Amino acid sequence: MIRIGIDYYPEHWDCSLWEEDAARMEALGVHVVRIGEFAWSRLEPRDGVFDFTWLDDAIGVLARHNMKIILGTPTNCAPMWLYHSHPDTLQWGPDGRPTGTGLRGHRCMTSFTFRKYAARIITELAKRYAGRPEIFAWQLDNELESNHCTCPSCQTAFRGWLKEKYGTLDALNKTWGSEVWSGEISGWDQIVPPQGTENKPDWYNPAYMLDYERFAAASLTDFVKFQCGIIRGYDPQAVITTNACFPRHMPDFHQEFAPLDVASYDNYPPVRLPEDPEELYSNAFALDFVRGFKNQNFWILEQLGGPMGCWAPISPAMEPGMLEGYALQAAAHGADLISFFRWRTSYTGAEMFCHGLLDHSNVPNRRLTELEQLCRRLEKLPELGNTTVHSQVAMLYSADQEFTLKNQEQGQGFSYWKQMRLFHDACMNLGVNVDVVEERTPLDGYKVVIVPTHFITDPDVVARLEDFTRRGGSVVVTCRSGVKDKNGNCILGQELPTLFRALCGCRVTEYDAIGPATQELTLERGGRYQITGWCDLIEPDTAQVLARYQGRFYSGVPAITKNAFGSGCAYYVGAVGERALYCTLLLTVFREQGIPVSRLPQGVELTVRSGPSGTYQFYFNNTAHSHDVEADGQKVHLQPFEMKIRTQGAWA
Ligand code: GAL
């Protein structure tokens, strides 16, 4: 069963409304309610003075209406009395000063005092609620980011992390290349988190920045483990998650979710469709990416339930079909629980005008009707929850690549996400399921592995890709792979793609970081495509040439190659091209591997979930126009944002 949930803030509303709210949710077909993640000041109004009566009552009302509860730990918003009486609980910003209070997320994750108070409130909650039948799961904090606090406690934590990693300053200086610009460190206390980096992170030593990002991610994971430890102390069976988003300071999601039971994501597809049709698959990418955090089905803890408004001007109204369509799109990519943000539209305090399912008027509306329709539809598919997305195609990702490439742009506009997105979009356009997996994930069961910019080069990953190819797989490697070692320094004494040279059967004799300028290439089989961003000038060793540049001083030089390796083959894509190039290329790769493809209109998706109980094909139209597609020889008409589901040869 796919569960539908609601994000609810009983503490914001008069308790006389709770009963009515719960009854309405029940009638709609809602099963789960997520509460409590910002309620610390109501749970502990004064230091050590706790009040759980309102939460007991709210849970009681909801449970009487058959709701299961996802209970938040409230650590994102410490009460004002705590910041005021213990300023060491406050985060410091990149300017090296304490953050001003008034918004949320001000807490320092490493502060000894904050941890003490956080442990106390989580303990009180766990003592009271852990293991109770109403509690379905726990959500930790809210939309956690990597820990970029610069306070004294985080400075000490950063030094401690480095001491453990390097042991001596000699080893650290050697790895970081600190001799450049006289950056040599002669005492541990000279090391501080990067400050004033808002505009110029790329001026810092890249090896130091990589270690800092790794520390910041590890520090967040430690915070996650700290909270899990308390809850599991009271209920070892507790199901624990946290709601991911893609924030400015990206965590290492795979590490962050390792101690958790399920990955969760806050899914806010833009209400206004992107003008660039190439962006129409961005939700699909986000959902596939999240499924890869634990390589299993995931939850949506906040799903778009109304026009946004509070951080920015109020967004346009949701188009008819969007509410249901986007929720089913999440299910199609592996979501097993979808909780809508939020029940009632906020009327006071921060987040005023952040629209929920219900308007200020309290009168039933179009969004509620769609929600009910969604619930009824899912009720007819009780077995869907026992299925998952099975893919023959994997795309490798790692936090190290993300951390490094974000701080060291390879050519103007060169982006790791863009590399991933170009390939992912092509998979969507061809109706092929794809898993976005951490680069060390075992590759058994896949037929094709896409390797977008394996910049920080891990010899074990290369060896596994060689083994995978030798056994008959196809690998697609792109430019800027094989550039750096694991410390973030450039690999010396070998031509690019260094460790990938044997697999790809080619070498890069020169490169041209063309940035926003354009260049062209032609496929040997015919077809001309535009290039921006990057051009590797390739010289094959054993590889066959698939495409050549047309223009500049390297007209006729190979741009894309294919190398037979064992029973499989490796493609090397030396340039960043327009979207159509990736469709053409992947069509060939998929056909060679016998992977079925469909030619879908841009913005239309076909995703398949399957399991012992059956196979479900999801046809989704994420565009403002209707489209006809073919399904098993039949014509299927899709209205804007419409999802059609086919199972056991019938439409559901
Ligand atoms: C999310 C956040 C929610 C709410 C929502 C709407 O990022 O987790 O608490 O603020 O945005 O603005």
PDB file of C-alpha atoms in Angstrom, residues 280-372:
ATOM      1  CA  LEU A 280      11.093  19.090 -17.554  1.00  0.00           C
ATOM      2  CA  TYR A 281      12.761  15.989 -16.180  1.00  0.00           C
ATOM      3  CA  SER A 282      14.305  17.662 -13.152  1.00  0.00           C
ATOM      4  CA  ASN A 283      11.726  16.207 -10.705  1.00  0.00           C
ATOM      5  CA  ALA A 284      12.342  12.773 -12.154  1.00  0.00           C
ATOM      6  CA  PHE A 285      16.063  13.157 -11.559  1.00  0.00           C
ATOM      7  CA  ALA A 286      15.564  14.286  -7.961  1.00  0.00           C
ATOM      8  CA  LEU A 287      13.347  11.286  -7.227  1.00  0.00           C
ATOM      9  CA  ASP A 288      15.735   8.767  -8.801  1.00  0.00           C
ATOM     10  CA  PHE A 289      18.608  10.377  -6.935  1.00  0.00           C
ATOM     11  CA  VAL A 290      16.798  10.007  -3.589  1.00  0.00           C
ATOM     12  CA  ARG A 291      15.911   6.360  -4.303  1.00  0.00           C
ATOM     13  CA  GLY A 292      19.665   5.794  -4.596  1.00  0.00           C
ATOM     14  CA  PHE A 293      20.410   7.115  -1.077  1.00  0.00           C
ATOM     15  CA  LYS A 294      19.647   3.656   0.284  1.00  0.00           C
ATOM     16  CA  ASN A 295      18.956   1.821  -2.984  1.00  0.00           C
ATOM     17  CA  GLN A 296      15.432   1.188  -1.842  1.00  0.00           C
ATOM     18  CA  ASN A 297      12.006   2.810  -1.930  1.00  0.00           C
ATOM     19  CA  PHE A 298      11.738   6.107  -0.112  1.00  0.00           C
ATOM     20  CA  TRP A 299       9.233   8.500   1.416  1.00  0.00           C
ATOM     21  CA  ILE A 300       8.152  11.999   0.578  1.00  0.00           C
ATOM     22  CA  LEU A 301       7.728  13.872   3.845  1.00  0.00           C
ATOM     23  CA  GLU A 302       6.710  17.136   2.216  1.00  0.00           C
ATOM     24  CA  GLN A 303       4.836  17.008  -1.073  1.00  0.00           C
ATOM     25  CA  LEU A 304       3.633  20.103  -2.874  1.00  0.00           C
ATOM     26  CA  GLY A 305       0.102  20.700  -1.577  1.00  0.00           C
ATOM     27  CA  GLY A 306      -0.548  24.294  -2.640  1.00  0.00           C
ATOM     28  CA  PRO A 307       1.094  27.427  -3.963  1.00  0.00           C
ATOM     29  CA  MET A 308       4.260  28.337  -2.126  1.00  0.00           C
ATOM     30  CA  GLY A 309       4.546  31.734  -0.551  1.00  0.00           C
ATOM     31  CA  CYS A 310       6.562  33.087   2.371  1.00  0.00           C
ATOM     32  CA  TRP A 311      10.164  32.806   1.213  1.00  0.00           C
ATOM     33  CA  ALA A 312       9.211  34.429  -2.053  1.00  0.00           C
ATOM     34  CA  PRO A 313       6.156  35.996  -3.680  1.00  0.00           C
ATOM     35  CA  ILE A 314       3.144  33.648  -3.800  1.00  0.00           C
ATOM     36  CA  SER A 315       3.573  31.194  -6.646  1.00  0.00           C
ATOM     37  CA  PRO A 316       0.886  30.639  -9.303  1.00  0.00           C
ATOM     38  CA  ALA A 317      -2.049  28.329  -8.551  1.00  0.00           C
ATOM     39  CA  MET A 318      -1.407  24.649  -9.180  1.00  0.00           C
ATOM     40  CA  GLU A 319      -2.713  23.599 -12.587  1.00  0.00           C
ATOM     41  CA  PRO A 320      -5.533  21.026 -12.550  1.00  0.00           C
ATOM     42  CA  GLY A 321      -3.980  17.587 -12.278  1.00  0.00           C
ATOM     43  CA  MET A 322      -0.701  18.769 -10.770  1.00  0.00           C
ATOM     44  CA  LEU A 323      -1.395  17.767  -7.182  1.00  0.00           C
ATOM     45  CA  GLU A 324      -2.356  14.226  -8.088  1.00  0.00           C
ATOM     46  CA  GLY A 325       0.104  13.924 -10.987  1.00  0.00           C
ATOM     47  CA  TYR A 326       3.183  14.996  -9.050  1.00  0.00           C
ATOM     48  CA  ALA A 327       2.326  12.694  -6.153  1.00  0.00           C
ATOM     49  CA  LEU A 328       1.927   9.759  -8.533  1.00  0.00           C
ATOM     50  CA  GLN A 329       5.165  10.727 -10.271  1.00  0.00           C
ATOM     51  CA  ALA A 330       6.903  10.338  -6.894  1.00  0.00           C
ATOM     52  CA  ALA A 331       5.242   6.936  -6.447  1.00  0.00           C
ATOM     53  CA  ALA A 332       6.318   5.931  -9.948  1.00  0.00           C
ATOM     54  CA  HIS A 333       9.954   6.596  -9.027  1.00  0.00           C
ATOM     55  CA  GLY A 334       9.745   4.609  -5.790  1.00  0.00           C
ATOM     56  CA  ALA A 335       7.949   6.641  -3.107  1.00  0.00           C
ATOM     57  CA  ASP A 336       5.954   4.420  -0.725  1.00  0.00           C
ATOM     58  CA  LEU A 337       4.636   7.219   1.481  1.00  0.00           C
ATOM     59  CA  ILE A 338       3.700  10.719   0.353  1.00  0.00           C
ATOM     60  CA  SER A 339       2.910  13.318   2.979  1.00  0.00           C
ATOM     61  CA  PHE A 340       1.519  16.644   1.780  1.00  0.00           C
ATOM     62  CA  PHE A 341       2.789  19.969   2.998  1.00  0.00           C
ATOM     63  CA  ARG A 342       0.604  21.128   4.778  1.00  0.00           C
ATOM     64  CA  TRP A 343      -2.978  20.720   5.975  1.00  0.00           C
ATOM     65  CA  ARG A 344      -4.008  24.327   6.527  1.00  0.00           C
ATOM     66  CA  THR A 345      -2.599  27.415   4.859  1.00  0.00           C
ATOM     67  CA  SER A 346      -0.549  29.319   7.353  1.00  0.00           C
ATOM     68  CA  TYR A 347      -2.261  32.504   8.585  1.00  0.00           C
ATOM     69  CA  THR A 348       0.183  33.829  11.152  1.00  0.00           C
ATOM     70  CA  GLY A 349       3.839  33.860  12.025  1.00  0.00           C
ATOM     71  CA  ALA A 350       6.683  32.867   9.759  1.00  0.00           C
ATOM     72  CA  GLU A 351       5.490  31.056   6.630  1.00  0.00           C
ATOM     73  CA  MET A 352       2.346  33.159   6.367  1.00  0.00           C
ATOM     74  CA  PHE A 353       0.820  32.475   2.916  1.00  0.00           C
ATOM     75  CA  CYS A 354       2.570  29.172   2.564  1.00  0.00           C
ATOM     76  CA  HIS A 355      -0.458  27.421   1.114  1.00  0.00           C
ATOM     77  CA  GLY A 356      -1.554  24.054   2.313  1.00  0.00           C
ATOM     78  CA  LEU A 357      -4.353  21.857   1.096  1.00  0.00           C
ATOM     79  CA  LEU A 358      -6.979  23.908   2.866  1.00  0.00           C
ATOM     80  CA  ASP A 359      -7.398  27.654   2.332  1.00  0.00           C
ATOM     81  CA  HIS A 360      -7.962  30.234   5.092  1.00  0.00           C
ATOM     82  CA  SER A 361     -11.689  30.011   4.358  1.00  0.00           C
ATOM     83  CA  ASN A 362     -11.782  26.366   5.523  1.00  0.00           C
ATOM     84  CA  VAL A 363     -14.084  25.644   2.562  1.00  0.00           C
ATOM     85  CA  PRO A 364     -13.446  22.506   0.442  1.00  0.00           C
ATOM     86  CA  ASN A 365     -11.447  23.323  -2.677  1.00  0.00           C
ATOM     87  CA  ARG A 366      -9.991  21.871  -5.874  1.00  0.00           C
ATOM     88  CA  ARG A 367      -6.813  20.679  -4.137  1.00  0.00           C
ATOM     89  CA  LEU A 368      -8.728  18.655  -1.577  1.00  0.00           C
ATOM     90  CA  THR A 369     -10.807  17.091  -4.351  1.00  0.00           C
ATOM     91  CA  GLU A 370      -7.631  16.025  -6.130  1.00  0.00           C
ATOM     92  CA  LEU A 371      -6.191  14.650  -2.921  1.00  0.00           C
ATOM     93  CA  GLU A 372      -9.286  12.545  -2.379  1.00  0.00           C
TER      94      GLU A 372
END
